[in-house]
Short mmCIF file of C-alpha atoms and ligand atoms in Angstrom, two decimals:
data_model
loop_
_atom_site.label_atom_id
_atom_site.label_comp_id
_atom_site.label_asym_id
_atom_site.label_seq_id
_atom_site.Cartn_x
_atom_site.Cartn_y
_atom_site.Cartn_z
CA UNK A 1 90.42 -14.94 144.89
CA UNK A 2 91.85 -18.11 143.40
CA UNK A 3 93.62 -17.60 140.12
CA UNK A 4 96.27 -19.35 138.03
CA UNK A 5 99.92 -18.36 138.00
CA UNK A 6 99.95 -15.92 135.05
CA UNK A 7 102.92 -15.10 132.86
CA UNK A 8 103.27 -13.02 129.72
CA UNK A 9 105.60 -14.03 126.92
CA UNK A 10 106.32 -11.48 124.26
CA UNK A 11 108.88 -10.65 121.60
CA UNK A 12 109.79 -7.02 121.02
CA UNK A 13 112.18 -5.03 118.89
CA UNK A 14 115.15 -3.19 120.40
CA UNK A 15 112.86 -0.13 120.57
CA UNK A 16 110.08 -1.93 122.47
CA UNK A 17 107.60 -2.55 119.63
CA UNK A 18 105.74 -5.86 119.27
CA UNK A 19 104.47 -5.27 115.73
CA UNK A 20 104.59 -2.67 112.98
CA UNK A 21 102.72 0.64 112.58
CA UNK A 22 100.04 -1.17 110.55
CA UNK A 23 99.80 -3.93 113.23
CA UNK A 24 101.41 -6.41 110.89
CA UNK A 25 103.14 -9.35 112.55
CA UNK A 26 106.93 -9.04 112.34
CA UNK A 27 109.23 -12.00 112.86
CA UNK A 28 111.27 -10.85 115.87
CA UNK A 29 112.18 -14.23 117.36
CA UNK A 30 114.67 -16.57 115.77
CA UNK A 31 114.50 -20.37 115.74
CA UNK A 32 115.87 -20.87 119.25
CA UNK A 33 113.39 -18.42 120.73
CA UNK A 34 110.45 -20.02 118.93
CA UNK A 35 111.48 -23.39 120.39
CA UNK A 36 111.56 -21.83 123.84
CA UNK A 37 108.04 -20.42 123.27
CA UNK A 38 106.83 -23.89 122.29
CA UNK A 39 108.33 -25.29 125.52
CA UNK A 40 106.54 -22.63 127.56
CA UNK A 41 103.28 -23.53 125.81
CA UNK A 42 103.78 -27.22 126.52
CA UNK A 43 104.37 -26.46 130.21
CA UNK A 44 101.14 -24.44 130.52
CA UNK A 45 97.54 -25.45 131.15
CA UNK A 46 96.19 -22.70 128.90
CA UNK A 47 97.38 -20.02 126.49
CA UNK A 48 95.52 -16.73 126.12
CA UNK A 49 95.56 -13.85 123.63
CA UNK A 50 93.40 -10.77 123.03
CA UNK A 51 91.14 -10.64 119.99
CA UNK A 52 93.35 -7.88 118.51
CA UNK A 53 96.06 -10.53 118.16
CA UNK A 54 93.63 -13.00 116.59
CA UNK A 55 92.55 -10.38 114.05
CA UNK A 56 96.13 -9.31 113.25
CA UNK A 57 98.05 -12.61 113.36
CA UNK A 58 95.49 -15.45 113.27
CA UNK A 59 97.59 -17.56 115.68
CA UNK A 60 96.98 -21.30 116.09
CA UNK A 61 98.41 -21.44 119.64
CA UNK A 62 99.06 -25.18 119.59
CA UNK A 63 102.11 -27.00 120.88
CA UNK A 64 104.08 -27.53 117.67
CA UNK A 65 106.68 -30.10 118.66
CA UNK A 66 105.45 -33.70 118.65
CA UNK A 67 108.12 -34.59 121.23
CA UNK A 68 106.78 -31.93 123.61
CA UNK A 69 103.19 -33.10 123.06
CA UNK A 70 104.19 -36.66 123.89
CA UNK A 71 106.14 -35.51 126.94
CA UNK A 72 102.97 -33.80 128.19
CA UNK A 73 101.07 -37.06 127.81
CA UNK A 74 103.79 -38.96 129.69
CA UNK A 75 103.31 -36.50 132.53
CA UNK A 76 99.60 -37.30 132.66
CA UNK A 77 98.31 -34.21 130.83
CA UNK A 78 96.12 -35.90 128.29
CA UNK A 79 94.89 -32.78 126.54
CA UNK A 80 96.75 -29.94 124.85
CA UNK A 81 96.66 -26.57 126.64
CA UNK A 82 93.34 -24.73 126.32
CA UNK A 83 93.42 -21.84 123.86
CA UNK A 84 91.61 -18.76 125.15
CA UNK A 85 90.66 -15.45 123.51
CA UNK A 86 89.62 -12.35 125.49
CA UNK A 87 87.05 -11.02 123.06
CA UNK A 88 84.51 -8.63 124.64
CA UNK A 89 82.36 -8.25 121.49
CA UNK A 90 82.87 -11.68 119.90
CA UNK A 91 84.90 -10.37 116.95
CA UNK A 92 86.85 -13.63 116.46
CA UNK A 93 86.32 -14.66 112.81
CA UNK A 94 84.45 -17.94 112.29
CA UNK A 95 87.43 -19.30 110.32
CA UNK A 96 90.11 -18.33 112.89
CA UNK A 97 92.87 -20.92 113.32
CA UNK A 98 92.50 -20.84 117.09
CA UNK A 99 89.01 -22.41 116.91
CA UNK A 100 88.46 -26.14 117.44
CA UNK A 101 88.39 -28.50 120.43
CA UNK A 102 90.06 -26.90 123.46
CA UNK A 103 89.26 -23.33 122.40
CA UNK A 104 87.37 -20.97 124.72
CA UNK A 105 86.25 -17.48 123.80
CA UNK A 106 85.64 -15.18 126.75
CA UNK A 107 83.06 -12.52 125.88
CA UNK A 108 81.08 -9.87 127.75
CA UNK A 109 77.31 -9.93 128.21
CA UNK A 110 77.05 -7.21 125.54
CA UNK A 111 78.47 -9.44 122.76
CA UNK A 112 75.84 -9.75 119.98
CA UNK A 113 74.09 -13.14 120.03
CA UNK A 114 74.35 -13.62 116.25
CA UNK A 115 78.14 -13.41 116.48
CA UNK A 116 78.16 -15.94 119.30
CA UNK A 117 76.02 -18.30 117.22
CA UNK A 118 78.62 -18.22 114.44
CA UNK A 119 81.34 -19.21 116.90
CA UNK A 120 79.56 -21.80 119.02
CA UNK A 121 80.41 -24.80 116.85
CA UNK A 122 84.15 -24.06 117.09
CA UNK A 123 84.60 -23.18 120.74
CA UNK A 124 83.16 -22.89 124.18
CA UNK A 125 81.83 -19.44 125.08
CA UNK A 126 82.48 -18.04 128.57
CA UNK A 127 80.46 -14.94 129.44
CA UNK A 128 81.88 -12.59 132.06
CA UNK A 129 81.77 -8.80 132.39
CA UNK A 130 79.15 -6.32 131.17
CA UNK A 131 80.98 -4.31 128.46
CA UNK A 132 84.48 -5.79 128.57
CA UNK A 133 85.67 -9.21 129.67
CA UNK A 134 86.00 -9.18 133.45
CA UNK A 135 89.55 -10.52 133.68
CA UNK A 136 89.63 -11.28 137.44
CA UNK A 137 86.34 -13.17 136.99
CA UNK A 138 87.78 -15.04 134.01
CA UNK A 139 90.87 -15.98 136.03
CA UNK A 140 88.70 -17.45 138.76
CA UNK A 141 86.65 -19.37 136.19
CA UNK A 142 89.81 -20.77 134.59
CA UNK A 143 91.14 -21.78 138.00
CA UNK A 144 87.88 -23.61 138.69
CA UNK A 145 88.39 -25.49 135.42
CA UNK A 146 91.80 -26.69 136.56
CA UNK A 147 94.04 -24.06 134.95
CA UNK A 148 96.98 -23.49 137.29
CA UNK A 149 99.51 -22.05 134.85
CA UNK A 150 98.33 -19.55 132.24
CA UNK A 151 100.56 -18.25 129.45
CA UNK A 152 99.57 -14.92 127.89
CA UNK A 153 100.87 -14.22 124.38
CA UNK A 154 99.71 -10.60 124.07
CA UNK A 155 98.82 -8.30 122.63
CA UNK A 156 99.52 -4.83 123.92
CA UNK A 157 96.10 -3.96 125.32
CA UNK A 158 95.47 -7.28 127.01
CA UNK A 159 98.96 -7.05 128.57
CA UNK A 160 98.05 -3.58 129.91
CA UNK A 161 94.77 -4.69 131.50
CA UNK A 162 96.28 -7.75 133.14
CA UNK A 163 99.23 -5.80 134.56
CA UNK A 164 97.04 -2.90 135.69
CA UNK A 165 94.78 -5.33 137.53
CA UNK A 166 97.78 -6.94 139.25
CA UNK A 167 97.10 -10.30 137.59
CA UNK A 168 100.59 -10.97 136.20
CA UNK A 169 103.29 -12.85 138.11
CA UNK A 170 106.08 -13.06 135.56
CA UNK A 171 107.08 -11.63 132.16
CA UNK A 172 109.41 -13.15 129.57
CA UNK A 173 110.59 -10.58 127.07
CA UNK A 174 112.63 -11.54 124.06
CA UNK A 175 114.40 -8.48 122.63
CA UNK A 176 115.31 -9.00 118.99
CA UNK A 177 117.95 -7.16 116.99
CA UNK A 178 115.76 -4.87 114.90
CA UNK A 179 114.09 -1.48 115.12
CA UNK A 180 110.43 -1.12 114.17
CA UNK A 181 109.64 2.45 115.20
CA UNK A 182 106.37 4.34 114.88
CA UNK A 183 104.39 6.15 117.57
CA UNK A 184 101.38 4.06 116.72
CA UNK A 185 103.07 0.69 116.52
CA UNK A 186 101.97 -1.48 119.49
CA UNK A 187 104.51 -1.74 122.28
CA UNK A 188 104.77 -4.43 124.95
CA UNK A 189 102.17 -2.64 127.09
CA UNK A 190 99.76 -0.06 125.62
CA UNK A 191 96.50 1.19 127.17
CA UNK A 192 96.38 4.60 128.86
CA UNK A 193 99.64 4.05 130.79
CA UNK A 194 100.46 4.43 134.47
CA UNK A 195 100.48 7.93 135.95
CA UNK A 196 101.95 7.89 139.43
CA UNK A 197 102.82 4.46 140.64
CA UNK A 198 104.65 2.16 138.25
CA UNK A 199 104.77 -1.60 138.67
CA UNK A 200 108.29 -2.67 139.64
CA UNK A 201 109.95 -5.79 138.33
CA UNK A 202 112.85 -7.84 139.58
CA UNK A 203 115.18 -9.47 137.13
CA UNK A 204 115.29 -13.26 137.42
CA UNK A 205 117.48 -14.21 134.45
CA UNK A 206 119.19 -12.95 131.33
CA UNK A 207 120.11 -15.16 128.39
CA UNK A 208 121.54 -14.59 124.95
CA UNK A 209 119.35 -16.35 122.33
CA UNK A 210 119.67 -16.17 118.55
CA UNK A 211 120.65 -12.56 117.79
CA UNK A 212 118.87 -11.17 120.83
CA UNK A 213 118.31 -11.28 124.55
CA UNK A 214 115.78 -13.06 126.74
CA UNK A 215 114.83 -11.36 130.00
CA UNK A 216 112.78 -13.00 132.72
CA UNK A 217 111.13 -10.53 135.10
CA UNK A 218 109.08 -11.13 138.22
CA UNK A 219 106.38 -8.66 139.23
CA UNK A 220 106.17 -7.55 142.86
N1 NAD B 1 105.54 -9.75 119.32
C1 NAD B 1 104.72 -10.40 120.09
O1 NAD B 1 105.15 -11.16 120.95
C2 NAD B 1 103.24 -10.21 119.93
C3 NAD B 1 102.37 -11.04 120.64
C4 NAD B 1 101.00 -10.86 120.50
C5 NAD B 1 100.51 -9.85 119.71
N2 NAD B 1 101.37 -9.06 119.03
C6 NAD B 1 100.85 -7.93 118.23
O2 NAD B 1 100.01 -7.14 119.04
C7 NAD B 1 99.00 -6.54 118.24
C8 NAD B 1 97.66 -6.79 118.88
O3 NAD B 1 97.59 -6.12 120.11
P1 NAD B 1 96.33 -5.23 120.47
O4 NAD B 1 96.68 -4.38 121.63
O5 NAD B 1 95.83 -4.57 119.23
O6 NAD B 1 95.22 -6.31 120.83
P2 NAD B 1 95.11 -7.44 121.97
O7 NAD B 1 95.55 -8.72 121.39
O8 NAD B 1 95.69 -6.99 123.25
O9 NAD B 1 93.53 -7.53 122.10
C9 NAD B 1 92.81 -6.43 122.63
C10 NAD B 1 91.36 -6.77 122.64
O10 NAD B 1 91.11 -7.75 123.64
C11 NAD B 1 89.78 -7.63 124.06
N3 NAD B 1 89.64 -7.58 125.51
C12 NAD B 1 88.68 -8.22 126.19
N4 NAD B 1 88.74 -7.92 127.47
C13 NAD B 1 89.76 -7.07 127.61
C14 NAD B 1 90.26 -6.39 128.74
N5 NAD B 1 89.74 -6.54 129.95
N6 NAD B 1 91.31 -5.57 128.54
C15 NAD B 1 91.85 -5.41 127.31
N7 NAD B 1 91.39 -6.01 126.21
C16 NAD B 1 90.34 -6.84 126.36
C17 NAD B 1 89.22 -6.33 123.52
O11 NAD B 1 88.27 -6.67 122.53
C18 NAD B 1 90.44 -5.63 122.96
O12 NAD B 1 90.12 -4.89 121.81
C19 NAD B 1 99.10 -7.16 116.88
O13 NAD B 1 99.69 -6.23 116.00
C20 NAD B 1 100.00 -8.37 117.08
O14 NAD B 1 100.78 -8.64 115.94
C21 NAD B 1 102.72 -9.22 119.12
N1 HJL B 2 107.22 -15.16 120.32
C1 HJL B 2 106.95 -14.38 119.25
N2 HJL B 2 107.94 -14.00 118.43
C2 HJL B 2 107.70 -13.19 117.37
O1 HJL B 2 108.63 -12.82 116.64
C3 HJL B 2 106.36 -12.77 117.11
N3 HJL B 2 106.08 -11.99 116.05
C4 HJL B 2 105.36 -13.22 117.98
N4 HJL B 2 104.09 -12.87 117.78
C5 HJL B 2 103.08 -13.49 118.64
C6 HJL B 2 101.96 -13.79 117.85
O2 HJL B 2 100.67 -13.65 118.27
C7 HJL B 2 102.07 -15.03 117.02
O3 HJL B 2 101.06 -14.88 116.12
C8 HJL B 2 101.85 -16.36 117.72
O4 HJL B 2 102.92 -16.65 118.58
C9 HJL B 2 101.77 -17.38 116.61
O5 HJL B 2 101.29 -18.55 117.11
P1 HJL B 2 101.21 -19.80 116.14
O6 HJL B 2 102.58 -19.96 115.56
O7 HJL B 2 100.20 -19.50 115.09
O8 HJL B 2 100.82 -20.91 117.05
N5 HJL B 2 105.67 -14.01 119.03
#
């Protein structure tokens, strides 16, 4: 199967949480880390999140720095990275910031048509999977549309599915100097969890950034 190179970028607290017990977005990254995230976006063909992240954070997912946008153009990439939501039941709100030219919402065939109609003017709809988005199928579709480097910005359940399916090549984890706590607060990877065999990572780099640490891991 052809698929893009896939990497996850996430910020977590010192205790491994990516947001609070009520799924509220917490500023974990400092300025330097946010600039690094913008650089990773600018170097990607597409950026993907799960709909849980859209509902909790309403991210825009655009390249923020004008200099980076211009650098992309100089390198022949005329468009900004695609913005993609994995959204099995089409729950993305019609006023979500992610919508607009370059946005694709991946839904399953069971997504209600009336919800799709509300979204159609703001994005392209890709249907794959019966109940949930078929992620391997989506990867192939994105590859066919020219996506070679896909950045995933969470959340916890999408990270789980992609890792469980063996679709992730690299993970950047920024560990910030705070503790969030809470059994129910999302962690870097949620879902049911692995039982017997656990994906192994090899450490590629370690860097001190702001008041925290950036780790770059490769998956085997
Ligand atoms: N700190 C960070 O770097 C960071 C980054 C992103 C999100 N977050 C936080 O993560 C939380 C959201 O995470 P989450 O786990 O609730 O939602 P999520 O963003 O992982 O989205 C999950 C949803 O994606 C959809 N989906 C479609 N196909 C899927 C598939 N095959 N497998 C899994 N999901 C699929 C489903 O509708 C599912 O409900 C929010 O609280 C947000 O603030 C933090
Ligand atoms: N890198 C990072 N550091 C954080 O401290 C934090 N809370 C997030 N959270 C990820 C989340 O989904 C954000 O909402 C999008 O990164 C916002 O994207 P925009 O700025 O709207 O483009 N991400």
